[in-house]
Coordinates of C-alpha atoms in Angstrom, one line a residue:
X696 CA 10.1 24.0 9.0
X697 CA 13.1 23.6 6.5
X698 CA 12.5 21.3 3.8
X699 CA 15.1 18.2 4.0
X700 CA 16.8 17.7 0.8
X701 CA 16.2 14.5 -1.1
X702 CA 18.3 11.7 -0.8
X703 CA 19.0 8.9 -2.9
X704 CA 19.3 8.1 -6.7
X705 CA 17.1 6.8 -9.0
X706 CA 18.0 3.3 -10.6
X707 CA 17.9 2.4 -14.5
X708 CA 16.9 5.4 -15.2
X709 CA 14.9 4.3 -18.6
X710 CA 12.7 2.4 -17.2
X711 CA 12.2 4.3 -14.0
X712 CA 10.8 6.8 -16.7
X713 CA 8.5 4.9 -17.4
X714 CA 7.7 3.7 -14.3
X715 CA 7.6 7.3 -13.4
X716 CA 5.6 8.4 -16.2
X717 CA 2.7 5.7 -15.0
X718 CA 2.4 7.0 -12.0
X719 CA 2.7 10.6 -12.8
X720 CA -0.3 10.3 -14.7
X721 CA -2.0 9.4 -11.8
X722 CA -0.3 12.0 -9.6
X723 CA -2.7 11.0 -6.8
X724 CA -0.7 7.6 -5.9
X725 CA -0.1 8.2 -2.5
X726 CA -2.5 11.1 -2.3
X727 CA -3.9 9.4 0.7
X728 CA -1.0 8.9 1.6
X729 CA -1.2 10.1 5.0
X730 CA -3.2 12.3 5.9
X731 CA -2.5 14.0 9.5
X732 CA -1.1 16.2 11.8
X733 CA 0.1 20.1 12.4
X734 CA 4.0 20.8 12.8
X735 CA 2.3 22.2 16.2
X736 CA -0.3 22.7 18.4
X737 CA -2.8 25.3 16.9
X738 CA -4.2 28.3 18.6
X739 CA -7.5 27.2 17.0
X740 CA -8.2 24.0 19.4
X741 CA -8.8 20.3 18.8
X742 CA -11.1 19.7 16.7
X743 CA -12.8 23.2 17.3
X744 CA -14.8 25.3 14.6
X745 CA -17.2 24.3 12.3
X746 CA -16.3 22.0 9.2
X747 CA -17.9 21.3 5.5
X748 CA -20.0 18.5 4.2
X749 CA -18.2 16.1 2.4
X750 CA -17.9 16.6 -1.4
X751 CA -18.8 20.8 -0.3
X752 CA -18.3 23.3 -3.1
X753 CA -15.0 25.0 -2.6
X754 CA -16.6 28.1 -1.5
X755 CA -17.6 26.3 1.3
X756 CA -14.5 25.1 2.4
X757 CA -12.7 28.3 2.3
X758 CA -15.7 29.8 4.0
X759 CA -15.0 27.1 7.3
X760 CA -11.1 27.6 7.2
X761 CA -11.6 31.4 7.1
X762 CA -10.9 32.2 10.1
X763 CA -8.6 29.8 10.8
X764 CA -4.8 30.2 12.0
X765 CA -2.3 29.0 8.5
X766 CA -0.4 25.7 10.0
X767 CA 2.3 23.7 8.7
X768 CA 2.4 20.3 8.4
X769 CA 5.3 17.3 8.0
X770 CA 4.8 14.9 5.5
X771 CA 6.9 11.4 5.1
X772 CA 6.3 9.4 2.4
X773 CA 7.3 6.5 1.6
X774 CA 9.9 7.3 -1.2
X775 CA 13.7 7.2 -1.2
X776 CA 13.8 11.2 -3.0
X777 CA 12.6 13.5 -5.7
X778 CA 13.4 10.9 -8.2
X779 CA 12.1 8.0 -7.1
X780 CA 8.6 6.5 -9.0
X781 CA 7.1 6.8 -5.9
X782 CA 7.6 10.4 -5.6
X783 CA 4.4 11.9 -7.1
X784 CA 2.6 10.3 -3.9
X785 CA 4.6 13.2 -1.9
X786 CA 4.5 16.2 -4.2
X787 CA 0.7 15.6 -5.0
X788 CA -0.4 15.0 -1.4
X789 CA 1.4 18.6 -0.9
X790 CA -0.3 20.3 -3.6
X791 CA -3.8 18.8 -2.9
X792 CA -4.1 19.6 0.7
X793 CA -2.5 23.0 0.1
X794 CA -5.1 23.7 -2.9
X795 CA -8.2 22.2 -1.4
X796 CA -6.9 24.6 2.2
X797 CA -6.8 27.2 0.0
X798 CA -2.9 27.4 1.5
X799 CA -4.2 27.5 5.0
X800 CA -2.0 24.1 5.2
X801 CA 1.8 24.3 4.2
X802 CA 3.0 20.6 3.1
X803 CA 6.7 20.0 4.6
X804 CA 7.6 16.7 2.5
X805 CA 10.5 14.8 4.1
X806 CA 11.7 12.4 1.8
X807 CA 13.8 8.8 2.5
X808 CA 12.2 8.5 6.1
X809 CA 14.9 10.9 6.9
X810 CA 13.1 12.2 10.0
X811 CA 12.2 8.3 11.2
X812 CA 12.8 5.3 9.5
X813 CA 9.3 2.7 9.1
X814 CA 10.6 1.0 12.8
X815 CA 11.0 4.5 14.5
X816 CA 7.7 6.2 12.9
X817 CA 5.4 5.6 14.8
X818 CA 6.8 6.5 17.7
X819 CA 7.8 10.2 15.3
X820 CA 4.0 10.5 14.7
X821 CA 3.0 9.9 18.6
X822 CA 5.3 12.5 19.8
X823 CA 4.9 15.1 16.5
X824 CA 8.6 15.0 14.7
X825 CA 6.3 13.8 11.9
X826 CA 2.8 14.8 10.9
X827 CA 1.9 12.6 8.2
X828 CA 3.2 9.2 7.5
X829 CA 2.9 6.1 5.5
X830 CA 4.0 3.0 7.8
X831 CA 4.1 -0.5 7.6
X832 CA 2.9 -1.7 11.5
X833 CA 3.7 -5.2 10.1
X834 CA 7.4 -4.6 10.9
X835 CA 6.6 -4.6 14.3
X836 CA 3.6 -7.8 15.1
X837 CA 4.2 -7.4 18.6
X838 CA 2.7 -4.0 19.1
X839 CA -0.1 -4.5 16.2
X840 CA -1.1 -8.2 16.5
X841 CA -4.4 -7.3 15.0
X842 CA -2.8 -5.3 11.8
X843 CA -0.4 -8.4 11.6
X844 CA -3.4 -11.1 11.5
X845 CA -5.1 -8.7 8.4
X846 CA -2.3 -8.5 6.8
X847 CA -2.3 -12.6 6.6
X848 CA -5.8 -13.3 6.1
X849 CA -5.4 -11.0 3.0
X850 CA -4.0 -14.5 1.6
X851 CA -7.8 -16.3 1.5
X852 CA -8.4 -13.6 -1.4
X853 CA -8.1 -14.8 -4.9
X854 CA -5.8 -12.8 -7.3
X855 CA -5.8 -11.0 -10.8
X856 CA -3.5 -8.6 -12.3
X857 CA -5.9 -6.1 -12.5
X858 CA -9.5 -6.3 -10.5
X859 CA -8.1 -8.7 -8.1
X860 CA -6.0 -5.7 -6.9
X861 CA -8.9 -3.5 -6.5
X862 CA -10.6 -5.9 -4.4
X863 CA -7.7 -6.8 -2.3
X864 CA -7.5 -2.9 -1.2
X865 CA -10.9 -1.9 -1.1
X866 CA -11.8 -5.5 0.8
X867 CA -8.8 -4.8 3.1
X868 CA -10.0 -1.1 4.0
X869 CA -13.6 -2.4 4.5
X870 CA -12.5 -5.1 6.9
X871 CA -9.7 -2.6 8.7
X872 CA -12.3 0.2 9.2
X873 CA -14.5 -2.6 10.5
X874 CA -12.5 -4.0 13.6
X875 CA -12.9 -1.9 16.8
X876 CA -10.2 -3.6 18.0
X877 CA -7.6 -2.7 15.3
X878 CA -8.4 1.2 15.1
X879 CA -7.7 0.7 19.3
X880 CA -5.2 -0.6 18.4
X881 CA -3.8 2.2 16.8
X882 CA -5.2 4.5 19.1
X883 CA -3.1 3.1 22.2
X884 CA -0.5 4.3 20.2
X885 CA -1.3 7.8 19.8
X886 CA -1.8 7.6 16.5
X887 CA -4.6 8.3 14.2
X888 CA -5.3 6.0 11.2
X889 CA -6.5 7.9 7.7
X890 CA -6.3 4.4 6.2
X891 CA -5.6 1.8 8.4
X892 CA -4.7 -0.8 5.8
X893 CA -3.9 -0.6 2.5
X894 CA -3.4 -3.5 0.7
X895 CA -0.6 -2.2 -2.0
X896 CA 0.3 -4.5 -4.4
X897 CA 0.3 -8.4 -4.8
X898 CA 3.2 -11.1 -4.6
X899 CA 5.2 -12.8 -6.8
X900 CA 8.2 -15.2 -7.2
X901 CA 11.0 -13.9 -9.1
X902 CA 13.5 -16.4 -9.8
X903 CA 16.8 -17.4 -11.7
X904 CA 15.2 -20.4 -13.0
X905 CA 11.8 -21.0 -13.9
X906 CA 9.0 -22.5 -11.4
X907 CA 7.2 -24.5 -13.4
X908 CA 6.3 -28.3 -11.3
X909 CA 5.4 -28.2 -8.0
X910 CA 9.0 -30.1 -7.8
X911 CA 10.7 -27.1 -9.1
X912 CA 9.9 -25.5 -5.2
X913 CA 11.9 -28.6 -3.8
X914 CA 14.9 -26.8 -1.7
X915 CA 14.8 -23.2 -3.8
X916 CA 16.1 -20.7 -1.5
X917 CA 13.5 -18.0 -1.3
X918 CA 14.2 -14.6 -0.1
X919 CA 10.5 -13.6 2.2
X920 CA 9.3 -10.6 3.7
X921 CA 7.4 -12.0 6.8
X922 CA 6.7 -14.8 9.1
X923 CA 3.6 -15.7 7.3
X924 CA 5.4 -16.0 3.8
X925 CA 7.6 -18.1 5.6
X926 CA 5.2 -20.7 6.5
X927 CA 3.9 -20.6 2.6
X928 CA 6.8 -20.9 1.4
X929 CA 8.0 -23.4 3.8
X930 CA 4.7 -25.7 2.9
X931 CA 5.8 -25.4 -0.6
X932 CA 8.9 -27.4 -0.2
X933 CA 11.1 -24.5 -0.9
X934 CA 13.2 -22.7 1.9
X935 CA 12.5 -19.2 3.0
X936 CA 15.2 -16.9 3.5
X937 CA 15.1 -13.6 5.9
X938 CA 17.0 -11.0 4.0
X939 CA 16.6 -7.2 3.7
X940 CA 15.4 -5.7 0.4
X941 CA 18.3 -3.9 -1.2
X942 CA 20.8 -7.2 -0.6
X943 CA 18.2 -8.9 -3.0
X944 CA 19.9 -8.3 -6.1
X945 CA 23.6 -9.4 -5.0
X946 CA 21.9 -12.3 -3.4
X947 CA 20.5 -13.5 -6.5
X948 CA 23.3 -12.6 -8.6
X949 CA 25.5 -14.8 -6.6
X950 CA 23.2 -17.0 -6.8
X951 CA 23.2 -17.4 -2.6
X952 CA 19.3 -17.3 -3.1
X953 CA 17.1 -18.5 -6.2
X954 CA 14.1 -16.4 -6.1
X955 CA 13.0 -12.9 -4.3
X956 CA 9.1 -13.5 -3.3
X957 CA 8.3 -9.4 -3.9
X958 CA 6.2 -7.1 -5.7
X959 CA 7.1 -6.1 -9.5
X960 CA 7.4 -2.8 -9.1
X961 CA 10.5 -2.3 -6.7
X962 CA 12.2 -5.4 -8.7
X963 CA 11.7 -3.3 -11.8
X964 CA 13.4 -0.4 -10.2
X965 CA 16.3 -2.2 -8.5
X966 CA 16.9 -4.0 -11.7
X967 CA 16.4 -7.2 -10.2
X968 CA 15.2 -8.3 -14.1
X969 CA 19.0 -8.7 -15.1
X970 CA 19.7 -11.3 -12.5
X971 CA 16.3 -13.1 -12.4
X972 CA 13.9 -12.9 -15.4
X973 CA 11.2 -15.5 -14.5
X974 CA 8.0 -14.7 -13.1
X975 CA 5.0 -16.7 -11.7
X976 CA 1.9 -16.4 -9.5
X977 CA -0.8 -17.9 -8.5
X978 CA -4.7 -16.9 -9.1
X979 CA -6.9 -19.4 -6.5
X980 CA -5.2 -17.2 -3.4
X981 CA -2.5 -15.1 -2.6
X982 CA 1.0 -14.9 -0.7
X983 CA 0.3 -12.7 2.0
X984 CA 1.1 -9.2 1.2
X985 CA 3.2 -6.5 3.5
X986 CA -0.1 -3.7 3.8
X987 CA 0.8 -0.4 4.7
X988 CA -1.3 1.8 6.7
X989 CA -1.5 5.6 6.2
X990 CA -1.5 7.7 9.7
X991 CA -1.5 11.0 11.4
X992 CA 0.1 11.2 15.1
X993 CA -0.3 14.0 18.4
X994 CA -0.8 17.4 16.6
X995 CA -3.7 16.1 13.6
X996 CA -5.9 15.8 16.6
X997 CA -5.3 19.6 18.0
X998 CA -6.2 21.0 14.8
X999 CA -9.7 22.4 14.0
X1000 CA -12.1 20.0 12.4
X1001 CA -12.3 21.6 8.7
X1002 CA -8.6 21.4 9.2
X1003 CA -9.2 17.3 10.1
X1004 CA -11.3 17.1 6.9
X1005 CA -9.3 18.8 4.5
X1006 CA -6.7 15.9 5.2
X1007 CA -8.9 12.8 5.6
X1008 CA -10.9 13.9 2.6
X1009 CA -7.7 13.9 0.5
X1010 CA -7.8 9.9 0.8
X1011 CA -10.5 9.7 -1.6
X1012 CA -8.0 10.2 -3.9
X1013 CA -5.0 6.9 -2.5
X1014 CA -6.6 4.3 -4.0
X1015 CA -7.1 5.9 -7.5
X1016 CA -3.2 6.8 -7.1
X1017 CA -2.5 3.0 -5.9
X1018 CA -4.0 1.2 -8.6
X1019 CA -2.5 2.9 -11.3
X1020 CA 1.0 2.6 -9.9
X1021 CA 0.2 -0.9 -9.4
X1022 CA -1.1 -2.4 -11.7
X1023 CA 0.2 0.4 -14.3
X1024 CA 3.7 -0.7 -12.7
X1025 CA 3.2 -4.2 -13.3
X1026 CA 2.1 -4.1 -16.8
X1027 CA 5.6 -1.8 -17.0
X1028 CA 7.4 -4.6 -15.2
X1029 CA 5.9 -7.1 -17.3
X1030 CA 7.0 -5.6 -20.7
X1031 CA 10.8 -5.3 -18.9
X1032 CA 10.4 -9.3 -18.2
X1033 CA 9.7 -10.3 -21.3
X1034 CA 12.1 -7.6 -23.0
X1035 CA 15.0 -9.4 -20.4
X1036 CA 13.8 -12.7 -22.2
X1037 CA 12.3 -14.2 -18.8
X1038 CA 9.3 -15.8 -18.6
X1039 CA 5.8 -15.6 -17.1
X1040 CA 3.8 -18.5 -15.8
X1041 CA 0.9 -19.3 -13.5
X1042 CA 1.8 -21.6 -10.7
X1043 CA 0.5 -25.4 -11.1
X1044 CA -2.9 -26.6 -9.8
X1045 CA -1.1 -28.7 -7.5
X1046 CA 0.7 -25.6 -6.1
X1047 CA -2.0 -24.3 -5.8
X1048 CA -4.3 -26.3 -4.0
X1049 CA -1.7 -26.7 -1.7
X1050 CA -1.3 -23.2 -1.3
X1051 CA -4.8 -22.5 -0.5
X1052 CA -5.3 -25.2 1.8
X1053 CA -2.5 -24.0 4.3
X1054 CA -3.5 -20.8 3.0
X1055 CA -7.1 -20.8 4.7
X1056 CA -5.6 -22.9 8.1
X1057 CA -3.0 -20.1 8.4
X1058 CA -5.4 -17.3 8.3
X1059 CA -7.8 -18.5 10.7
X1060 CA -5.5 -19.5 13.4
X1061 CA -4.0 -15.8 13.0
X1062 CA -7.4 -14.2 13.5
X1063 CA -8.0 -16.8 16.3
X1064 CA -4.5 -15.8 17.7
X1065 CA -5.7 -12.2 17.4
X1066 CA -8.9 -12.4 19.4
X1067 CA -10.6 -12.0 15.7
X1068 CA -11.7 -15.8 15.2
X1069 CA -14.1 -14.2 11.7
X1070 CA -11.3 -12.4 10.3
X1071 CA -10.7 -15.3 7.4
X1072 CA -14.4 -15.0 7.2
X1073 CA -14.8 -11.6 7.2
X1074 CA -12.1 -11.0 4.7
X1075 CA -13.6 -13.5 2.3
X1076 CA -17.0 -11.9 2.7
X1077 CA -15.6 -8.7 2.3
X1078 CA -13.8 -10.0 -0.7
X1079 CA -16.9 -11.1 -2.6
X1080 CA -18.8 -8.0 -2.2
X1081 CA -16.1 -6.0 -3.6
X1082 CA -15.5 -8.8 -6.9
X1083 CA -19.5 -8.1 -7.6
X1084 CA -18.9 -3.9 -6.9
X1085 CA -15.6 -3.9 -9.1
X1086 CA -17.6 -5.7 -11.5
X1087 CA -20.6 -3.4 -11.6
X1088 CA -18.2 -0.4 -11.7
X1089 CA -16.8 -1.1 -15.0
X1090 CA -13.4 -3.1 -14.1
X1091 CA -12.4 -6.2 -15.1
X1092 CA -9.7 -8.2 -16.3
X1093 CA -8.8 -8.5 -19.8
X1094 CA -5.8 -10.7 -19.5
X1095 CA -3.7 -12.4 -17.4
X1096 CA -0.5 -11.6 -15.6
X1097 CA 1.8 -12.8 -18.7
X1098 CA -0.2 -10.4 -21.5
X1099 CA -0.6 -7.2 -18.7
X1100 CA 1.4 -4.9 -21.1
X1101 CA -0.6 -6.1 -23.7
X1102 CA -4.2 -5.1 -22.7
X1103 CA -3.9 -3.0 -19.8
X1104 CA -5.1 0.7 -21.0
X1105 CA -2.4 2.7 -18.7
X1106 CA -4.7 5.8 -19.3
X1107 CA -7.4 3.6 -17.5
X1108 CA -9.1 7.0 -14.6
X1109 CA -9.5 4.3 -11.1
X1110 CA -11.5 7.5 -9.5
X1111 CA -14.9 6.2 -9.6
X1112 CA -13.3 3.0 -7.7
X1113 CA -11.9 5.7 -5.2
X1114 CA -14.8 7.6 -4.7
X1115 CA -16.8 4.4 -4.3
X1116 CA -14.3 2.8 -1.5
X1117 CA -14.5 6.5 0.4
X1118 CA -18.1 6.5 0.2
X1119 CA -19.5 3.3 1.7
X1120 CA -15.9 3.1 3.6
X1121 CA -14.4 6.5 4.3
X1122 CA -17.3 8.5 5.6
X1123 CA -18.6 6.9 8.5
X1124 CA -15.1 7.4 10.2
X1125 CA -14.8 11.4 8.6
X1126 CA -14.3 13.5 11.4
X1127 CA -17.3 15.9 12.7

């Protein structure tokens, strides 16, 4: 297959740099990215041949793909082009399938969802246009009710700049993995889920005007993702506003909205800084987050099972990637805050409380909605385990969200948190 060119330009180019430069140094960002399947239907069979223990010596590996047809494979990831921050999560997912394949798989990397765009992609990966994909099934509630009510009751988790995320995407994956009826869900679908929810990176409010009183959220027009922020922010006193992404920035300097309610990383990029330079968050729980999910469609289930492995095993690898994008990101786009002037403040108790009450009433009626009535439960469950395992592993805070450029060690090596996720995650679902 021809590689598409890449599309799109890179905004603010300094501080994309840096940006850039974060999540270069962990190249593996994405690496899980989506793991999946063949360009076409290979000669070998589904699933057919013998495959390699997980964590096998190399020789191993090449020893079960010897014999084994050389397949192509198209890859989408989720960045705009070549020069986005994101783009590492494409380029290293290429060169770590082809390396560990021993270049038995050829990586095709399609950038700026040129082939589908995240409400067509699913469908691309069902009928094999695409191979690999990261997707968001929360654009589409209707067809993944189950995804949708995770991706709320990922709001009953409390939040921290730095092993609050870890939590949030390791508790997330446990939980996903967990539900029968979500990877069915999927299933009906003809796709395949390497990762079936991945928790990304948490919410803030970024405003024109600081939010300081729970009286500052009286009437402020806020720009939401989802149905679920809406009722959040609706509770809060403030009005939601549907709007797509990349309007964000006019909107605000317009002043038709006063606050975007996104992640730090993409308002870095945009620039979104210039026009609203005050951040702030809460810590008790969360606004619910946007997951993603990374999938494989109709071909990664024809190809032979050390095939199937090479590709799922490369997911040991996404959440390492994640973290430091995002929370290496957010200590970036903290430092541009504060270098814009803004501020950085922790939302009032009475927010709070407030917050987590509808917070908690929210998730369980979309679990009970869902036909999962313990998915707040679940998820809280899930969330202590992984708070205690974070803990024991070596990570923890040393901050808050308004010092994150200030402590964070952006050299900080999150694979021992990856390896530890795949391991008492992963493996039960590897194929053979």
């Amino acid at each position: 297959m021809t590689r598409l060119p890449a599309s799109g330009s890179s905004p603010r180019p300094a501080l994309t740099r840096r940006l850039l430069a974060t999540a270069a140094a962990s190249a593996a960002v994405m690496l899980a990215g989506c793991a999946g399947s063949a360009g076409g239907p290979s000669t070998n069979g589904a699933g057919a041949g013998s495959g390699f223990d997980y964590g096998a010596a190399q020789a191993d590996v090449d020893a079960a793909l010897a014999d084994l047809d050389p397949v192509t494979i198209t890859y989408q990831p989720t960045a705009a082009s070549e020069k986005s921050v994101m783009a590492p999560g494409g380029t290293v997912l290429a060169e770590e399938i082809e390396k560990r394949s021993g270049g038995k798989i050829s990586v095709d990397i399609v950038w700026g969802q040129a082939i589908a765009g995240y409400t067509e992609v699913h469908d691309a990966l069902a009928d094999g246009r695409v191979d690999l994909a990261f997707t968001l099934p929360a654009y589409d509630p209707a067809e993944f009710p189950v995804f949708d009510a995770m991706s709320t009751s990922l709001a009953v988790l409390p939040t921290s700049p730095y092993a609050g995320e870890l939590v949030a995407n390791a508790a997330g994956a446990e939980v996903a993995w967990g539900s029968d009826a979500l990877v069915e869900e999927f299933e009906a679908q003809g796709l395949s889920p390497l990762i079936p929810l991945i928790a990304s990176g948490g919410y803030y409010t970024i405003c024109t005007d600081p939010l300081e009183t729970a009286e500052d959220f009286d009437g402020r027009q806020i720009r939401i993702g989802s149905s679920a922020q809406s009722e959040q922010i609706q509770n809060l006193g403030a009005t939601p506003v549907s709007l797509p992404f990349p309007e964000t920035y006019e909107a605000l300097q317009r002043n038709t909205i006063d606050c975007d309610l996104g992640q730090l990383i993409p308002a870095a990029e945009s620039g979104m800084f210039d026009v609203a330079k005050h951040i702030a968050y809460p810590t008790e729980h969360s606004f619910s987050r946007s997951p993603g999910a990374y999938m494989a469609g109709k071909t990664y289930r024809e190809l032979p099972l050390a095939y199937q492995q090479v590709i799922y095993d490369a997911m040991i690898a996404a959440f390492d990637g994640q973290m430091q994008v995002s929370v290496g990101g957010n200590a970036v786009a903290v430092g541009a805050v504060k270098h814009a002037g803004g501020t950085i403040t922790e939302f009032p108790s009475e927010v709070q409380k407030e917050l987590g009450e509808q917070t908690q009433q929210m998730s369980r009626e979309a679990g009970e909605q869902a036909g999962q009535d313990s998915l707040a439960d679940d998820m809280a469950a899930a969330g202590e385990k992984w708070s205690t395992r974070i803990e024991e592993l070596g990570f923890t805070d040393g901050g808050g969200v308004e010092d994150l450029d200030e402590w964070y060690d952006d050299g900080t090596d999150y694979r021992k948190f990856g390896t530890a996720v795949f391991e008492e995650v992963f493996t039960e679902h590897r194929p053979g």
